[in-house]
Amino acid sequence: MTNHLSPPTPTGDVRPAPAGDHGAASEARTRRAALPDLALLPPVLLVFGLGLWALALPGIDFRTMDDYGLLDRLPAAFYASLLVLTAGFLVALRRAGTSPGWPLAYCVALIVALKAAPAVLYDSVRYPWASKHDAVVEAILAAGELRPNAGLSGNMSAYEQWPGFFTLNAALVRAFGVESTAVYLNWAPIVLGLIALPLLVLIYRTFAEDWRLVWTAVWIFQLANWVGQDYLAPQGLAYLLHLTVLAVVLRHFVRPGSAGRLRDRAYLDPAATSVPPPTGVRQRAICVLILSPVIFAINAVHQLTPVMLCAALFVLALTRRYRNYGLLVVAGLLMLTWNLTMGRPLFLETLGTLRESLGELTENSRAGYAGQLTGPGPELAGRASIAMALAVVVLAGIAVLWRRRLTRSALPLLLVSVAPVPLFVVNDYGGEMLFRVYLFGLPGAAFFAAAALVPATAGTHRSRASVARRRTAAVALPVALLTLTAGFLPAYYGKEAMYYTPPAETELVTRAIDRLPDGGLLLATSGSFPQALHRYDHVEHWFFAEQELPENERMLADPARYLADGIPPGVTAHVVLTRTQDVYTAGEGLLPPGGFETLRSRLKASPLFRTVEERPYGIVLAYTPAPKGAPASTGGAP
């Protein structure tokens, strides 16, 4: 984007032209005077863009989603709204130094435009697996106590070993007087995104004086945050606390005498800010005391985020600027204390699996359980997510190599971004380590990606190279932002058919689980359907298709016998098969094409299973074991 103003100073003023360059400055003033007044464009385009988005909502037919999720259900007005908002943001960047409010308004609008449609439209919980978090809150409210040492089904014990998020939401449910978190669950991405905005600005302003660079980095972060970890889950809350700790450390833990030439304006990149003022031992000790409750809260909320925080603090301690080990020791002790007390059962279990996972880079970096994405929408979403990650990394790499003075001053942010990468060596985190490493590395990657697109030459001497860079940026910035927007949509919405469940299907599942007695067994292909873990503290679960595809293909040869062999004697067992499970197992490649229908028809035909309830969106089957010694056909393949 062409900008004839120099990077703004902290007060937003334009720097004076160098001595002897009055002719160039006069020419620049004449050229600016000839430009039309753009002051009215930011508000006009903002209102127009949000108006188009609101106009598009009634035309989104989400109930008939098919292969491409929401992508082919979003009307032209929705896509046009994103184009208008992007154009308005680019216009607002021209005066970001003196009017930072307009880029902020556009960043808020982008969060709404990208992620609020499901919250406004859906009549059920988005992300079926999010309903298990509602189930934990419901169980805590009903029991009135935590059971960290109880062997709860469906791997649910971990949630009561790290209960901070759930106890907070239990308090919110009581305070709001609502039935459950389902009332506000779909709004979590918008709320968490808005809270993250000031934290990102604080972090970026620590290293950038140019508001254009700051807001572009925030914009890119939002576009590149397609991983879906900002729903109502412990990770979303812990991530905000993680950013809070980093913002305080980066701004208030600078050692005296460590800045060196990084406070010399002539040595810095034109867009960079000088190193924050140093703090003494007493000030840093007070900051450690202030941050300790925040770090404790992170440990009470989530298992992995404390590890990510310790990794970030460790790499910062390697730098001369932030070589302070006190906070790192406190963070490590708090993490170890929690893991050996409340989280002890899962912590010891994880330690026992490290021998198998340590060093397995290929396995640890896989996405999901074991299958390959299948179907037009999921496959497009997979390709788009890879392309998005590569695009951000490539842009960041260009800035690291091209703008070396900015890299020197912002080196701590770069180190924090790469700190999570070694965790690929340790564990796969249930098939989610790839997404978590990307998420925790994204703030720094977005900053350097923005640095590759926002020129640092405005206001300096008018050499041919500087003019060429400004002209290139005038094209590259809008192209990059539109490309990232185009990548976000399939990455975020391409698998939406897996994420929306009709309310009638949810009611079917709830009725099926309520029929089971305490100690009963619920069988399903996977746990990715609403209410899958309803009454998890009273009912056992077996998600029998969450395994390698070859094993599932063997299971389909005689599914009735396969399931019967795994059901303990004397246990009341029901099989629940729903449309959402069908879409999920097909899209994630857990079952071969047509495998779900084969499973359903063979179980229904088997005398080992009796139909309890059947609807167009699901079926409930009760296990009816044959009497001892009586042979029975199981409905397997002939």
PDB file of C-alpha atoms in Angstrom, residues 504-622:
ATOM      1  CA  ALA A 504     -33.483 -33.370  16.693  1.00  0.00           C
ATOM      2  CA  GLU A 505     -30.327 -35.499  16.433  1.00  0.00           C
ATOM      3  CA  THR A 506     -29.048 -34.088  19.703  1.00  0.00           C
ATOM      4  CA  GLU A 507     -32.351 -34.950  21.367  1.00  0.00           C
ATOM      5  CA  LEU A 508     -32.121 -38.510  20.007  1.00  0.00           C
ATOM      6  CA  VAL A 509     -28.683 -38.976  21.578  1.00  0.00           C
ATOM      7  CA  THR A 510     -29.818 -37.485  24.899  1.00  0.00           C
ATOM      8  CA  ARG A 511     -32.779 -39.866  25.067  1.00  0.00           C
ATOM      9  CA  ALA A 512     -30.555 -42.847  24.233  1.00  0.00           C
ATOM     10  CA  ILE A 513     -28.090 -42.061  27.010  1.00  0.00           C
ATOM     11  CA  ASP A 514     -30.831 -41.317  29.523  1.00  0.00           C
ATOM     12  CA  ARG A 515     -32.229 -44.827  28.879  1.00  0.00           C
ATOM     13  CA  LEU A 516     -28.979 -46.414  30.003  1.00  0.00           C
ATOM     14  CA  PRO A 517     -28.673 -47.391  33.674  1.00  0.00           C
ATOM     15  CA  ASP A 518     -25.695 -46.352  35.759  1.00  0.00           C
ATOM     16  CA  GLY A 519     -22.722 -48.403  34.581  1.00  0.00           C
ATOM     17  CA  GLY A 520     -24.265 -48.894  31.138  1.00  0.00           C
ATOM     18  CA  LEU A 521     -22.152 -48.748  27.976  1.00  0.00           C
ATOM     19  CA  LEU A 522     -22.633 -46.366  25.036  1.00  0.00           C
ATOM     20  CA  LEU A 523     -21.057 -47.414  21.723  1.00  0.00           C
ATOM     21  CA  ALA A 524     -20.511 -45.042  18.788  1.00  0.00           C
ATOM     22  CA  THR A 525     -18.058 -44.746  15.923  1.00  0.00           C
ATOM     23  CA  SER A 526     -16.433 -41.617  17.393  1.00  0.00           C
ATOM     24  CA  GLY A 527     -17.010 -39.086  20.127  1.00  0.00           C
ATOM     25  CA  SER A 528     -17.561 -36.236  17.660  1.00  0.00           C
ATOM     26  CA  PHE A 529     -21.312 -35.855  17.978  1.00  0.00           C
ATOM     27  CA  PRO A 530     -23.399 -33.717  20.326  1.00  0.00           C
ATOM     28  CA  GLN A 531     -24.112 -35.031  23.804  1.00  0.00           C
ATOM     29  CA  ALA A 532     -21.724 -37.946  23.224  1.00  0.00           C
ATOM     30  CA  LEU A 533     -20.510 -37.604  26.812  1.00  0.00           C
ATOM     31  CA  HIS A 534     -23.788 -36.708  28.447  1.00  0.00           C
ATOM     32  CA  ARG A 535     -23.809 -38.356  31.917  1.00  0.00           C
ATOM     33  CA  TYR A 536     -20.158 -39.320  31.452  1.00  0.00           C
ATOM     34  CA  ASP A 537     -19.823 -39.883  35.194  1.00  0.00           C
ATOM     35  CA  HIS A 538     -22.583 -42.529  35.107  1.00  0.00           C
ATOM     36  CA  VAL A 539     -22.132 -44.189  31.698  1.00  0.00           C
ATOM     37  CA  GLU A 540     -19.139 -45.882  30.063  1.00  0.00           C
ATOM     38  CA  HIS A 541     -18.185 -45.124  26.448  1.00  0.00           C
ATOM     39  CA  TRP A 542     -16.549 -47.014  23.599  1.00  0.00           C
ATOM     40  CA  PHE A 543     -15.828 -45.035  20.423  1.00  0.00           C
ATOM     41  CA  PHE A 544     -14.883 -48.087  18.421  1.00  0.00           C
ATOM     42  CA  ALA A 545     -13.886 -46.493  15.088  1.00  0.00           C
ATOM     43  CA  GLU A 546     -11.231 -44.155  16.514  1.00  0.00           C
ATOM     44  CA  GLN A 547      -8.400 -46.360  15.271  1.00  0.00           C
ATOM     45  CA  GLU A 548      -6.422 -47.115  12.112  1.00  0.00           C
ATOM     46  CA  LEU A 549      -8.416 -47.573   8.894  1.00  0.00           C
ATOM     47  CA  PRO A 550      -7.233 -51.182   8.263  1.00  0.00           C
ATOM     48  CA  GLU A 551      -8.562 -52.227  11.666  1.00  0.00           C
ATOM     49  CA  ASN A 552     -11.898 -50.557  10.910  1.00  0.00           C
ATOM     50  CA  GLU A 553     -12.081 -52.370   7.574  1.00  0.00           C
ATOM     51  CA  ARG A 554     -11.667 -55.674   9.431  1.00  0.00           C
ATOM     52  CA  MET A 555     -14.358 -54.563  11.866  1.00  0.00           C
ATOM     53  CA  LEU A 556     -16.802 -53.934   9.018  1.00  0.00           C
ATOM     54  CA  ALA A 557     -16.546 -57.570   7.864  1.00  0.00           C
ATOM     55  CA  ASP A 558     -18.635 -58.598  10.884  1.00  0.00           C
ATOM     56  CA  PRO A 559     -19.394 -55.507  13.013  1.00  0.00           C
ATOM     57  CA  ALA A 560     -21.954 -57.220  15.242  1.00  0.00           C
ATOM     58  CA  ARG A 561     -19.514 -59.913  16.375  1.00  0.00           C
ATOM     59  CA  TYR A 562     -16.687 -57.355  16.676  1.00  0.00           C
ATOM     60  CA  LEU A 563     -18.754 -55.193  19.050  1.00  0.00           C
ATOM     61  CA  ALA A 564     -20.252 -58.151  20.933  1.00  0.00           C
ATOM     62  CA  ASP A 565     -16.772 -59.452  21.701  1.00  0.00           C
ATOM     63  CA  GLY A 566     -15.857 -56.107  23.270  1.00  0.00           C
ATOM     64  CA  ILE A 567     -18.955 -55.689  25.461  1.00  0.00           C
ATOM     65  CA  PRO A 568     -18.402 -56.984  29.018  1.00  0.00           C
ATOM     66  CA  PRO A 569     -20.849 -59.697  30.159  1.00  0.00           C
ATOM     67  CA  GLY A 570     -23.939 -58.457  31.933  1.00  0.00           C
ATOM     68  CA  VAL A 571     -23.531 -54.824  30.841  1.00  0.00           C
ATOM     69  CA  THR A 572     -26.455 -52.967  29.266  1.00  0.00           C
ATOM     70  CA  ALA A 573     -25.083 -51.594  25.996  1.00  0.00           C
ATOM     71  CA  HIS A 574     -26.625 -49.326  23.364  1.00  0.00           C
ATOM     72  CA  VAL A 575     -25.164 -48.401  19.985  1.00  0.00           C
ATOM     73  CA  VAL A 576     -25.920 -44.865  18.752  1.00  0.00           C
ATOM     74  CA  LEU A 577     -25.234 -44.115  15.070  1.00  0.00           C
ATOM     75  CA  THR A 578     -26.076 -40.613  13.817  1.00  0.00           C
ATOM     76  CA  ARG A 579     -25.757 -38.498  10.705  1.00  0.00           C
ATOM     77  CA  THR A 580     -23.012 -36.415  12.324  1.00  0.00           C
ATOM     78  CA  GLN A 581     -20.965 -39.544  12.955  1.00  0.00           C
ATOM     79  CA  ASP A 582     -21.460 -40.548   9.325  1.00  0.00           C
ATOM     80  CA  VAL A 583     -20.160 -37.192   8.067  1.00  0.00           C
ATOM     81  CA  TYR A 584     -17.267 -37.167  10.534  1.00  0.00           C
ATOM     82  CA  THR A 585     -16.003 -40.716   9.966  1.00  0.00           C
ATOM     83  CA  ALA A 586     -16.186 -40.233   6.199  1.00  0.00           C
ATOM     84  CA  GLY A 587     -14.565 -36.791   6.193  1.00  0.00           C
ATOM     85  CA  GLU A 588     -11.756 -37.815   8.553  1.00  0.00           C
ATOM     86  CA  GLY A 589     -11.154 -41.068   6.663  1.00  0.00           C
ATOM     87  CA  LEU A 590     -11.884 -43.314   9.641  1.00  0.00           C
ATOM     88  CA  LEU A 591     -14.199 -45.506   7.555  1.00  0.00           C
ATOM     89  CA  PRO A 592     -13.997 -46.358   3.833  1.00  0.00           C
ATOM     90  CA  PRO A 593     -16.596 -44.914   1.421  1.00  0.00           C
ATOM     91  CA  GLY A 594     -19.985 -46.397   2.256  1.00  0.00           C
ATOM     92  CA  GLY A 595     -18.562 -47.914   5.433  1.00  0.00           C
ATOM     93  CA  PHE A 596     -20.949 -46.173   7.784  1.00  0.00           C
ATOM     94  CA  GLU A 597     -24.029 -47.381   5.902  1.00  0.00           C
ATOM     95  CA  THR A 598     -22.565 -50.901   5.835  1.00  0.00           C
ATOM     96  CA  LEU A 599     -22.056 -50.725   9.593  1.00  0.00           C
ATOM     97  CA  ARG A 600     -25.572 -49.484  10.202  1.00  0.00           C
ATOM     98  CA  SER A 601     -27.312 -52.032   7.966  1.00  0.00           C
ATOM     99  CA  ARG A 602     -25.355 -55.023   9.313  1.00  0.00           C
ATOM    100  CA  LEU A 603     -25.924 -54.106  12.941  1.00  0.00           C
ATOM    101  CA  LYS A 604     -29.603 -53.535  12.261  1.00  0.00           C
ATOM    102  CA  ALA A 605     -29.889 -56.958  10.579  1.00  0.00           C
ATOM    103  CA  SER A 606     -28.044 -58.803  13.343  1.00  0.00           C
ATOM    104  CA  PRO A 607     -30.026 -60.681  16.008  1.00  0.00           C
ATOM    105  CA  LEU A 608     -27.413 -59.473  18.495  1.00  0.00           C
ATOM    106  CA  PHE A 609     -28.829 -55.940  18.278  1.00  0.00           C
ATOM    107  CA  ARG A 610     -32.421 -54.730  18.563  1.00  0.00           C
ATOM    108  CA  THR A 611     -33.640 -51.397  17.187  1.00  0.00           C
ATOM    109  CA  VAL A 612     -34.786 -49.129  20.025  1.00  0.00           C
ATOM    110  CA  GLU A 613     -35.395 -45.943  18.036  1.00  0.00           C
ATOM    111  CA  GLU A 614     -34.827 -45.063  14.385  1.00  0.00           C
ATOM    112  CA  ARG A 615     -35.062 -41.654  12.753  1.00  0.00           C
ATOM    113  CA  PRO A 616     -33.794 -40.213   9.453  1.00  0.00           C
ATOM    114  CA  TYR A 617     -30.860 -38.665  11.348  1.00  0.00           C
ATOM    115  CA  GLY A 618     -29.908 -41.633  13.547  1.00  0.00           C
ATOM    116  CA  ILE A 619     -30.618 -45.033  15.026  1.00  0.00           C
ATOM    117  CA  VAL A 620     -30.328 -46.498  18.536  1.00  0.00           C
ATOM    118  CA  LEU A 621     -29.654 -50.220  18.892  1.00  0.00           C
ATOM    119  CA  ALA A 622     -29.696 -52.290  22.094  1.00  0.00           C
TER     120      ALA A 622
END
